[in-house]
XYZ file of C-alpha atoms in Angstrom:
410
model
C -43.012 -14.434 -29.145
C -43.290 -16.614 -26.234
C -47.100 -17.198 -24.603
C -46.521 -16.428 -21.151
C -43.979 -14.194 -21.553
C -45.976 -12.009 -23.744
C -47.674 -10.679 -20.286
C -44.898 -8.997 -19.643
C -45.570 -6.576 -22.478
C -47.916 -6.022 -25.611
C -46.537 -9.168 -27.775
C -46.382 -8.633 -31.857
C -47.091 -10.619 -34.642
C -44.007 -10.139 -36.587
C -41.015 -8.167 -36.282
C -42.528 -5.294 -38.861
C -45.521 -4.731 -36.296
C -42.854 -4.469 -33.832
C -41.265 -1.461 -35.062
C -44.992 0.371 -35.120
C -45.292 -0.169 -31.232
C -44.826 2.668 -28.406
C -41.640 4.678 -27.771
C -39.541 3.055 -25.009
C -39.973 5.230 -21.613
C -37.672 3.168 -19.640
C -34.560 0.217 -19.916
C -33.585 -2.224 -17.328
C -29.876 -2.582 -16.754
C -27.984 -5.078 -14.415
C -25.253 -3.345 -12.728
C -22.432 -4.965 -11.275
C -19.920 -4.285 -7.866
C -18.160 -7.669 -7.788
C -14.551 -7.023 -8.419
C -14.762 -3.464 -8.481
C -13.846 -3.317 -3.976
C -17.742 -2.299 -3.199
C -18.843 -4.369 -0.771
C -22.412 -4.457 -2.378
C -25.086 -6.455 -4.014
C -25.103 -6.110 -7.763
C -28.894 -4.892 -8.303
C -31.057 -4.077 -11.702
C -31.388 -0.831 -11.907
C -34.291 1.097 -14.043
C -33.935 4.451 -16.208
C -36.038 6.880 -17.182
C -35.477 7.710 -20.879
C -38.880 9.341 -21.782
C -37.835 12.822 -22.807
C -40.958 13.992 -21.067
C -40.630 13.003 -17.765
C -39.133 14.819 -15.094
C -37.006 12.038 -14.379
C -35.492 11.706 -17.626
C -31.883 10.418 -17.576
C -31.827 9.119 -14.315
C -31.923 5.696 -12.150
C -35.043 5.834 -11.008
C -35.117 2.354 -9.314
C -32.632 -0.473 -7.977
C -33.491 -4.333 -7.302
C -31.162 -6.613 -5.951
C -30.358 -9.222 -8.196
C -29.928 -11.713 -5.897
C -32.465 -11.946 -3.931
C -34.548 -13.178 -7.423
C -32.151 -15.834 -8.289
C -27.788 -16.670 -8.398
C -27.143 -19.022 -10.711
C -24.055 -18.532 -11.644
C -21.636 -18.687 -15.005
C -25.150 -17.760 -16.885
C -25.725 -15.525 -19.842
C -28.459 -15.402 -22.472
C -32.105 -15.954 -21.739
C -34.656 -16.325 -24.141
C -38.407 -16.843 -23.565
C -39.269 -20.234 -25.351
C -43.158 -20.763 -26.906
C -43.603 -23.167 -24.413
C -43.917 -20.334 -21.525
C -40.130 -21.270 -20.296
C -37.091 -19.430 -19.999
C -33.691 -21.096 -21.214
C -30.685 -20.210 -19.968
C -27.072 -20.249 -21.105
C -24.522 -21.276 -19.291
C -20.385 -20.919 -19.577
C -19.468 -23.598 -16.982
C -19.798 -25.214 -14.505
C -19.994 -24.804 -11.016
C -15.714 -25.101 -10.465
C -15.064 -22.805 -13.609
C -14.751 -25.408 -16.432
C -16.050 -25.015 -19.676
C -19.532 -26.657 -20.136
C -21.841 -25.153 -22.760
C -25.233 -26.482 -21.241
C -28.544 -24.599 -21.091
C -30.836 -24.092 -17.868
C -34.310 -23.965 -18.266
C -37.112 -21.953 -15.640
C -40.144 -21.991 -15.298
C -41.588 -18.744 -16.612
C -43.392 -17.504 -13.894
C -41.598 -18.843 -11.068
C -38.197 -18.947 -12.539
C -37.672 -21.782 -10.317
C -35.217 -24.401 -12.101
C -36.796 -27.149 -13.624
C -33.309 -28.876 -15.443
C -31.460 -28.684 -18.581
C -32.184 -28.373 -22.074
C -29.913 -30.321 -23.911
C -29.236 -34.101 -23.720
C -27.785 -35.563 -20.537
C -23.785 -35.478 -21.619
C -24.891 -33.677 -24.688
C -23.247 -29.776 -23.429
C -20.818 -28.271 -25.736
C -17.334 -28.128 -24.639
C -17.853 -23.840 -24.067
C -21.257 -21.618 -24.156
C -22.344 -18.152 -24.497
C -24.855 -17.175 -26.274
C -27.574 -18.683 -28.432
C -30.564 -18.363 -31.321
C -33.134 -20.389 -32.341
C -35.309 -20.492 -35.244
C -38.099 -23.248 -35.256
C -39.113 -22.890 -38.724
C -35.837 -24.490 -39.523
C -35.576 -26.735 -36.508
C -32.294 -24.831 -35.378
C -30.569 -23.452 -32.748
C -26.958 -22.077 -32.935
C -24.913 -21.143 -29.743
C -21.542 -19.649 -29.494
C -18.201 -19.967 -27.032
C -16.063 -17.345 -25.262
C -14.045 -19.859 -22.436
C -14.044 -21.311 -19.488
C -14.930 -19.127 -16.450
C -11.592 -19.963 -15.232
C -9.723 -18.308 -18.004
C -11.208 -15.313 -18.715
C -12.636 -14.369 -15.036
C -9.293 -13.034 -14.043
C -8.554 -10.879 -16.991
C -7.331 -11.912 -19.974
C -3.950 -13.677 -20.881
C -2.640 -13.714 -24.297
C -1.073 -16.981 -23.584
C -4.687 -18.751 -23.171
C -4.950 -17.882 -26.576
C -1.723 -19.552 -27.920
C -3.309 -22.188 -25.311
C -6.025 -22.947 -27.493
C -8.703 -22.263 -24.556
C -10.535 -19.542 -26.177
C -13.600 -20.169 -28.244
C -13.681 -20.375 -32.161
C -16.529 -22.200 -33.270
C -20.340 -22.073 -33.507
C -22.400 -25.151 -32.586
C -25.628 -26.463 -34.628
C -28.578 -27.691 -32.864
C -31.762 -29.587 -33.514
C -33.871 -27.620 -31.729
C -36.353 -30.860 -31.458
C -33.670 -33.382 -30.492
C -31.961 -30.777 -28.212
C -28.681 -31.688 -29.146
C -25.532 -30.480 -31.601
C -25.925 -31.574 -34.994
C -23.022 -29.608 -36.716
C -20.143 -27.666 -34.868
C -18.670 -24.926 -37.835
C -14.819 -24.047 -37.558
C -14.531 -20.379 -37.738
C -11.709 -19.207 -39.981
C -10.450 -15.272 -37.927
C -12.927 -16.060 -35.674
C -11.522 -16.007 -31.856
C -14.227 -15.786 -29.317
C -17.574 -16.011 -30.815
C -20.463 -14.268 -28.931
C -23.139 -12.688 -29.638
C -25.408 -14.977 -31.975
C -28.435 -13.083 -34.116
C -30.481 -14.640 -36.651
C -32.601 -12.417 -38.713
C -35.459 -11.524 -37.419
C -38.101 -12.699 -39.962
C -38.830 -16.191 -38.627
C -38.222 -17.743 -41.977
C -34.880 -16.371 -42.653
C -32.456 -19.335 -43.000
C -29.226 -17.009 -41.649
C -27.678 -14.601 -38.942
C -24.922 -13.350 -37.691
C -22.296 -13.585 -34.877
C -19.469 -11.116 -34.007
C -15.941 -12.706 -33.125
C -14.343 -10.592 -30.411
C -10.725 -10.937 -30.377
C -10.537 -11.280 -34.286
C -12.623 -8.835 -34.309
C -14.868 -10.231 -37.271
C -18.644 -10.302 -38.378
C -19.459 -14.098 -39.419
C -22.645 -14.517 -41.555
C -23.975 -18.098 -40.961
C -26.409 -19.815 -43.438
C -28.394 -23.041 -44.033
C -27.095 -24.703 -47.478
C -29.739 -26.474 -49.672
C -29.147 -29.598 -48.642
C -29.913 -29.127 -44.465
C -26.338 -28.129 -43.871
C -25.321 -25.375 -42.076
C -22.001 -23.319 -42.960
C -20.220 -19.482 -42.095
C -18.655 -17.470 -43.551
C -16.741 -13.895 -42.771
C -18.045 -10.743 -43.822
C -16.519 -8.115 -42.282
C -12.920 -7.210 -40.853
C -12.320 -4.987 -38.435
C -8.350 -4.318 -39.101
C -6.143 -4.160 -35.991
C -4.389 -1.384 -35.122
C -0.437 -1.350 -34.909
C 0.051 0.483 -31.449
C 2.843 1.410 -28.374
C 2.316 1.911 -25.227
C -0.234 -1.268 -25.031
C -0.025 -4.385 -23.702
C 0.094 -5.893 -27.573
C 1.952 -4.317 -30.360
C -0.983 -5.132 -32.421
C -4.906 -3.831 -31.075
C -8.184 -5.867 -31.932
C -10.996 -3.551 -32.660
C -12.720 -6.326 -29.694
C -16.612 -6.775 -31.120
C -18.310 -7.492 -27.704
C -21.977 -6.824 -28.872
C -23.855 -6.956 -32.136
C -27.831 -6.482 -33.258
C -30.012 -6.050 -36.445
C -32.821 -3.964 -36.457
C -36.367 -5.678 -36.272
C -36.890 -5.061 -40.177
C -33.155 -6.899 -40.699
C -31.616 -3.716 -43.011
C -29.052 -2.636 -40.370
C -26.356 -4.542 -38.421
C -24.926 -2.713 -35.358
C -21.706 -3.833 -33.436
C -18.972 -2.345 -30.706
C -15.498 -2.276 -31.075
C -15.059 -2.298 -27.177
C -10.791 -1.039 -27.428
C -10.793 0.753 -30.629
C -13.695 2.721 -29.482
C -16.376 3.537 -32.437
C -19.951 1.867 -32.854
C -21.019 0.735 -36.271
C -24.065 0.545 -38.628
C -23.652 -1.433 -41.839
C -26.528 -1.925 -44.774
C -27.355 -5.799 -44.399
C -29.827 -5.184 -47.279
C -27.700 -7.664 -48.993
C -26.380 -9.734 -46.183
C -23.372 -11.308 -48.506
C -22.056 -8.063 -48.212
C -22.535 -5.597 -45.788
C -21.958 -1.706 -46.122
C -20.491 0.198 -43.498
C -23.245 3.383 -43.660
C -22.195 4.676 -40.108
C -19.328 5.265 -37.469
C -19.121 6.665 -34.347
C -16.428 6.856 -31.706
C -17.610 7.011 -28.345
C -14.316 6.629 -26.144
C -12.234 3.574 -26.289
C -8.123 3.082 -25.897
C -6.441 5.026 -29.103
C -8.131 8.152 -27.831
C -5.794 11.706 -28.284
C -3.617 12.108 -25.757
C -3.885 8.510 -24.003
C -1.371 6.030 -23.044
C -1.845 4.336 -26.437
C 0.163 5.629 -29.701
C -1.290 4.345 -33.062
C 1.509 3.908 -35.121
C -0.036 2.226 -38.174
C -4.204 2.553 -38.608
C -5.472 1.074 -42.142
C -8.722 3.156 -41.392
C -8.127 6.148 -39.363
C -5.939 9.209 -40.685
C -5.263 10.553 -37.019
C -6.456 9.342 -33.638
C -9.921 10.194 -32.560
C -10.742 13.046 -29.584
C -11.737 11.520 -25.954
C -15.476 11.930 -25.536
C -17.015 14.604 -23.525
C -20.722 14.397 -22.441
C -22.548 17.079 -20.595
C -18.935 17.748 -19.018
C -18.174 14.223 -18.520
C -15.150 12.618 -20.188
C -16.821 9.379 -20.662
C -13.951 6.313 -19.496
C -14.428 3.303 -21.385
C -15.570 1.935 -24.755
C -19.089 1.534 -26.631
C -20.198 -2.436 -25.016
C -23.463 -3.401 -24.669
C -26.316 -1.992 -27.428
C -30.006 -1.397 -27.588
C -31.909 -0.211 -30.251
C -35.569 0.819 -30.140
C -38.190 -0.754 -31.971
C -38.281 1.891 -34.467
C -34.782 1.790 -34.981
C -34.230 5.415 -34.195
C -32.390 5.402 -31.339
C -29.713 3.368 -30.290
C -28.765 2.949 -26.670
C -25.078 2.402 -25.214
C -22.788 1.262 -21.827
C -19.273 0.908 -21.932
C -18.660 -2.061 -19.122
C -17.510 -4.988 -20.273
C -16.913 -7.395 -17.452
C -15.194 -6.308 -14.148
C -12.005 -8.036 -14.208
C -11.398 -7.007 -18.014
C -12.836 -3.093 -17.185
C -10.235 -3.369 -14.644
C -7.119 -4.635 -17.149
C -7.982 -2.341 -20.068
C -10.613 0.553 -18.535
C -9.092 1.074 -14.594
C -10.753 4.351 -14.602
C -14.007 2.705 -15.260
C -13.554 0.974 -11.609
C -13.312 4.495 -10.234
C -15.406 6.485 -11.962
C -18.222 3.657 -12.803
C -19.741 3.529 -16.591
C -21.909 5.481 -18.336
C -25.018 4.891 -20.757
C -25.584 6.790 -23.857
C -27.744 7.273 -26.278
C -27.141 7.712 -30.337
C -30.039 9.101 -32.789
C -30.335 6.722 -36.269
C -30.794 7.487 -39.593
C -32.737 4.947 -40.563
C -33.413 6.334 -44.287
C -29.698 6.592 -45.502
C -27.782 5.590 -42.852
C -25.765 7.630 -39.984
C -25.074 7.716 -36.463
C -24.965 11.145 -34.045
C -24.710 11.210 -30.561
C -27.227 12.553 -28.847
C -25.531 15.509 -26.400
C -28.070 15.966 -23.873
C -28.312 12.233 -22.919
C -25.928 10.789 -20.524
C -26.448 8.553 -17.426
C -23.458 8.707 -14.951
C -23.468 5.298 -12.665
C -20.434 7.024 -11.113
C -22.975 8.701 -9.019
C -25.100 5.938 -7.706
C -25.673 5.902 -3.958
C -23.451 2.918 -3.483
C -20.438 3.924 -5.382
C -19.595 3.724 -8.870
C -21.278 0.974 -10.902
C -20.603 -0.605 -14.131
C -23.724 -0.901 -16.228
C -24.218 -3.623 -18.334
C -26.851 -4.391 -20.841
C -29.982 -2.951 -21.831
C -33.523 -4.349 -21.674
C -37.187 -3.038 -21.958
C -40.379 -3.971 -20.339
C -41.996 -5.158 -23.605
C -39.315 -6.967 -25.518
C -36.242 -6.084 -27.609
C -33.895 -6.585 -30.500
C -32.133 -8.662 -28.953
C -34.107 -10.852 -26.854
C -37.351 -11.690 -29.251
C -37.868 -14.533 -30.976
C -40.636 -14.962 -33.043
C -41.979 -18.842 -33.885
């Protein structure tokens, strides 16, 4: 882990220490009002999620975002060894693709340039991993902030302007070394190497193909990918396709690398598959939580190569919970897994409109970690429907000390 970011919480030696450390008591979570006809500041809000507090399930504090900083068309941050923050970017300042990398001082978080190579950006960014044992970095694409920011269009796609590669870098050279064609693999984005520091592969989840890629270093210094799961799409009426992508929007592997988690955003269920061999994964849970082919929605499935019938809509504490399983957190143990169903406002607007009304929800799901298995937890729900402001839309999930998804270790 990063030196000066390690103030921020305990710091561990490797990823197996990791899971030993203290239950999480609270999550930070950006929540978003642009687009959603709230005239308000989008703000960081803070939940309680120690079972033991009084407080438990509940916003306990909101920050305005922007007051800290508004850089715009950003993403992924990760704390480098050097005591800086990098900082993906999508584009530019007019909405055109540029896959370039900010980096901040880490306890200012004043800009202090880029990372990469002046003219050295890839064509599209979102998110990216680095692993200095192997002098690596790997970054993925979704589109320009001018074609996706308005919803999406299944003509962009036909268009060529969504994303479907990964991009190699030399972490020491800062620039791209390799860029890997991904065969099903529309709209790369979430990027995760293992977590042991000397593991020579990860993982990135393809959105609109709705795949799991498995990239790998060969023996000769080359990198290559390859697919390893398939989510099937569903053949549906009543949608604005005849044909539904299960839509992987998030992905993570639990800080001793035996479990892979992802999100089909529209079909609606969260997954755990055995990465024990990571070759080939096996699906060991499933868990729908929501999502478009719900029972007695808009959306008929008339052909599902999984499903024998279409799943129930999800009710929690007497909420009927609008949206999809997006954004994931799992605790350092890998016990509990935590949940939101926002996507991005303009796309929660196209597929989810009742998450514009009601706001989204967080949730959390209880792990077996021995065999495998996911069950929702019944008592936890947190309702941004109800925040003083209006309805919010939650996005993802952070803790004080470090994460699955943010910790690197060098």
């Amino acid at each position: 882990m990063a030196t000066k970011c390690e103030k921020c919480g305990p710091g561990y030696p490797t990823p197996l220490e990791a899971m030993k450390g203290p239950r999480e008591e609270i999550i930070y979570l950006p929540c978003i009002y642009r687009n959603t006809g709230i005239e308000a500041p989008d703000y960081l809000a803070t939940v309680d999620v120690d079972p033991k507090s009084p407080h438990y399930c509940q916003v306990i504090e909101a920050e305005d975002i922007h007051a800290k900083c508004d850089l715009g068309y950003v993403h992924t941050s990760h704390c480098l060894a050097s005591g800086e923050v990098m900082v993906s970017s999508l584009g530019d300042p007019k909405g055109n693709g540029k896959g370039g990398f900010v980096l901040l001082d880490g306890e200012t978080f004043e800009v202090k340039g880029t990372w990469e190579r002046p003219g050295g950006a890839a064509p599209m960014g979102y998110d990216f991993w680095y692993q200095p044992r192997h002098n690596v970095m790997i970054s993925s694409e979704w589109a320009a902030p001018n074609v996706f920011r308005d919803g999406f269009n299944p003509a962009d796609v036909e268009a060529g302007l969504y994303g479907s590669h990964l991009h190699v870098w030399d972490w020491q050279r800062h620039e791209i070394v390799q860029t890997l064609p991904l065969q099903d693999g529309l709209i790369p984005l979430e990027v995760r190497f293992l977590h042991n520091p000397d593991a020579a592969q990860g993982f990135v989840g393809c959105a609109l193909s709705s795949t799991i890629q498995r990239f790998y270093k060969n023996q000769g210094g080359t990198w290559s990918v390859e697919k390893v799961i398939q989510v099937p799409p569903k053949k549906v009426k009543g949608w604005m396709l005849p044909e539904m992508p299960g839509l992987i929007t998030d992905i993570l592997l639990s800080l001793d690398d035996r479990f892979l988690y992802f999100s089909n955003w529209l079909h609606g269920d969260l997954r755990q598959y055995d990465i024990s061999d990571p070759q080939r994964p096996r699906l060991t849970g499933q868990l729908f939580l929501g999502g478009s082919i719900v029972k007695g929605g808009p959306v008929q499935v008339l052909e599902d190569q999984e499903l024998k019938s279409q799943p129930e809509p999800l009710v929690v504490k007497g909420k009927r919970v609008p949206g999809g399983p997006q954004m994931i957190q799992l605790s350092l143990d890998g016990k509990r897994l935590y949940v939101t169903t926002s996507l991005y406002s303009a796309w929660d607007k196209q597929f989810y409109p009742d998450l514009i009304r009601e706001g989204s929800v967080m949730l959390q799901i209880d792990v077996d970690t021995v065999k495998g298995g996911l069950k929702l937890n019944p008592n936890f729900l947190v309702d941004f429907g109800k925040e003083p402001l209006g309805p919010a839309l939650a996005h993802e999930l952070r803790y004080p000390g470090g994460d699955c998804s943010s910790d690197i270790w060098v």
